[in-house]
């Protein structure tokens, strides 16, 4: 495998190791922990599309913030 970079085709990361920690009725985000501790995210409906690559610090900061409600503005309001 060549260098891992943000926006690379997710298929270049392989097919093993992807997890669906979140589900949205068939279309969801899949996550993979990379060997160097970074995290890759991809759209399950486009597994060959781009992968977003985050450092462990970036993903941890996002998850902790989401748990505290700091990402609630992303939710659709009824």
PDB file of C-alpha atoms in Angstrom:
ATOM      1  CA  UNK A   1       0.000   0.000   0.000  1.00  0.00           C
ATOM      2  CA  UNK A   2       1.238   3.486  -0.818  1.00  0.00           C
ATOM      3  CA  UNK A   3       1.000   6.536   1.422  1.00  0.00           C
ATOM      4  CA  UNK A   4      -2.221   7.071   3.332  1.00  0.00           C
ATOM      5  CA  UNK A   5      -3.717  10.525   2.802  1.00  0.00           C
ATOM      6  CA  UNK A   6      -6.989  12.380   3.309  1.00  0.00           C
ATOM      7  CA  UNK A   7      -9.343  11.875   0.368  1.00  0.00           C
ATOM      8  CA  UNK A   8      -7.629   8.760  -0.964  1.00  0.00           C
ATOM      9  CA  UNK A   9      -9.861   6.070  -2.500  1.00  0.00           C
ATOM     10  CA  UNK A  10     -11.140   3.985   0.414  1.00  0.00           C
ATOM     11  CA  UNK A  11     -10.678   0.809  -1.630  1.00  0.00           C
ATOM     12  CA  UNK A  12      -6.901   1.356  -1.385  1.00  0.00           C
ATOM     13  CA  UNK A  13      -7.185   0.754   2.376  1.00  0.00           C
ATOM     14  CA  UNK A  14      -8.553  -2.740   1.748  1.00  0.00           C
ATOM     15  CA  UNK A  15     -11.809  -4.383   2.696  1.00  0.00           C
ATOM     16  CA  UNK A  16     -10.913  -5.846   6.102  1.00  0.00           C
ATOM     17  CA  UNK A  17     -11.188  -3.790   9.259  1.00  0.00           C
ATOM     18  CA  UNK A  18     -14.103  -1.521   8.397  1.00  0.00           C
ATOM     19  CA  UNK A  19     -16.793  -1.257  11.099  1.00  0.00           C
ATOM     20  CA  UNK A  20     -20.251   0.281  11.138  1.00  0.00           C
ATOM     21  CA  UNK A  21     -20.419   1.927  14.567  1.00  0.00           C
ATOM     22  CA  UNK A  22     -23.297   4.115  13.398  1.00  0.00           C
ATOM     23  CA  UNK A  23     -26.240   3.077  11.270  1.00  0.00           C
ATOM     24  CA  UNK A  24     -28.747   5.130   9.377  1.00  0.00           C
ATOM     25  CA  UNK A  25     -31.173   2.696   7.807  1.00  0.00           C
ATOM     26  CA  UNK A  26     -28.753   1.115   5.348  1.00  0.00           C
ATOM     27  CA  UNK A  27     -26.530   4.085   4.585  1.00  0.00           C
ATOM     28  CA  UNK A  28     -24.035   4.910   7.262  1.00  0.00           C
ATOM     29  CA  UNK A  29     -20.494   5.897   8.039  1.00  0.00           C
ATOM     30  CA  UNK A  30     -17.910   3.132   8.353  1.00  0.00           C
ATOM     31  CA  UNK A  31     -14.726   3.504  10.382  1.00  0.00           C
ATOM     32  CA  UNK A  32     -11.351   1.785  10.327  1.00  0.00           C
ATOM     33  CA  UNK A  33      -8.484   2.173  12.793  1.00  0.00           C
ATOM     34  CA  UNK A  34      -5.232   2.375  10.858  1.00  0.00           C
ATOM     35  CA  UNK A  35      -1.974   0.809  12.015  1.00  0.00           C
ATOM     36  CA  UNK A  36      -0.501   4.183  13.014  1.00  0.00           C
ATOM     37  CA  UNK A  37      -3.492   5.099  15.231  1.00  0.00           C
ATOM     38  CA  UNK A  38      -5.265   7.318  12.714  1.00  0.00           C
ATOM     39  CA  UNK A  39      -8.905   6.647  11.828  1.00  0.00           C
ATOM     40  CA  UNK A  40     -10.389   6.402   8.330  1.00  0.00           C
ATOM     41  CA  UNK A  41     -14.064   7.124   7.654  1.00  0.00           C
ATOM     42  CA  UNK A  42     -15.986   6.275   4.495  1.00  0.00           C
ATOM     43  CA  UNK A  43     -19.588   6.260   3.308  1.00  0.00           C
ATOM     44  CA  UNK A  44     -20.987   2.718   3.283  1.00  0.00           C
ATOM     45  CA  UNK A  45     -22.941   3.340   0.076  1.00  0.00           C
ATOM     46  CA  UNK A  46     -19.709   4.353  -1.694  1.00  0.00           C
ATOM     47  CA  UNK A  47     -17.027   1.982  -0.343  1.00  0.00           C
ATOM     48  CA  UNK A  48     -14.655   2.841  -3.176  1.00  0.00           C
ATOM     49  CA  UNK A  49     -15.114   6.591  -2.744  1.00  0.00           C
ATOM     50  CA  UNK A  50     -12.888   8.918  -0.741  1.00  0.00           C
ATOM     51  CA  UNK A  51     -11.762   8.127   2.783  1.00  0.00           C
ATOM     52  CA  UNK A  52     -11.423  10.900   5.325  1.00  0.00           C
ATOM     53  CA  UNK A  53      -8.355  10.353   7.493  1.00  0.00           C
ATOM     54  CA  UNK A  54      -8.258  11.752  11.044  1.00  0.00           C
ATOM     55  CA  UNK A  55      -5.564  11.672  13.686  1.00  0.00           C
ATOM     56  CA  UNK A  56      -6.411   9.868  16.909  1.00  0.00           C
ATOM     57  CA  UNK A  57      -6.512  13.281  18.642  1.00  0.00           C
ATOM     58  CA  UNK A  58      -8.963  14.695  16.076  1.00  0.00           C
ATOM     59  CA  UNK A  59     -11.351  11.749  16.319  1.00  0.00           C
ATOM     60  CA  UNK A  60     -11.137  11.678  20.120  1.00  0.00           C
ATOM     61  CA  UNK A  61     -11.864  15.416  20.308  1.00  0.00           C
ATOM     62  CA  UNK A  62     -14.871  15.011  18.022  1.00  0.00           C
ATOM     63  CA  UNK A  63     -16.313  12.046  19.931  1.00  0.00           C
ATOM     64  CA  UNK A  64     -15.839  13.694  23.330  1.00  0.00           C
ATOM     65  CA  UNK A  65     -17.449  16.889  22.031  1.00  0.00           C
ATOM     66  CA  UNK A  66     -20.355  14.970  20.511  1.00  0.00           C
ATOM     67  CA  UNK A  67     -20.938  13.204  23.832  1.00  0.00           C
ATOM     68  CA  UNK A  68     -21.124  16.629  25.519  1.00  0.00           C
ATOM     69  CA  UNK A  69     -23.682  17.842  22.947  1.00  0.00           C
ATOM     70  CA  UNK A  70     -21.307  20.129  21.054  1.00  0.00           C
ATOM     71  CA  UNK A  71     -22.329  18.587  17.712  1.00  0.00           C
ATOM     72  CA  UNK A  72     -26.078  18.749  18.316  1.00  0.00           C
ATOM     73  CA  UNK A  73     -26.321  21.576  15.772  1.00  0.00           C
ATOM     74  CA  UNK A  74     -25.733  18.899  13.110  1.00  0.00           C
ATOM     75  CA  UNK A  75     -28.968  17.112  14.005  1.00  0.00           C
ATOM     76  CA  UNK A  76     -32.075  17.848  11.951  1.00  0.00           C
ATOM     77  CA  UNK A  77     -34.627  19.760  13.962  1.00  0.00           C
ATOM     78  CA  UNK A  78     -38.227  18.595  13.860  1.00  0.00           C
TER      79      UNK A  78
END
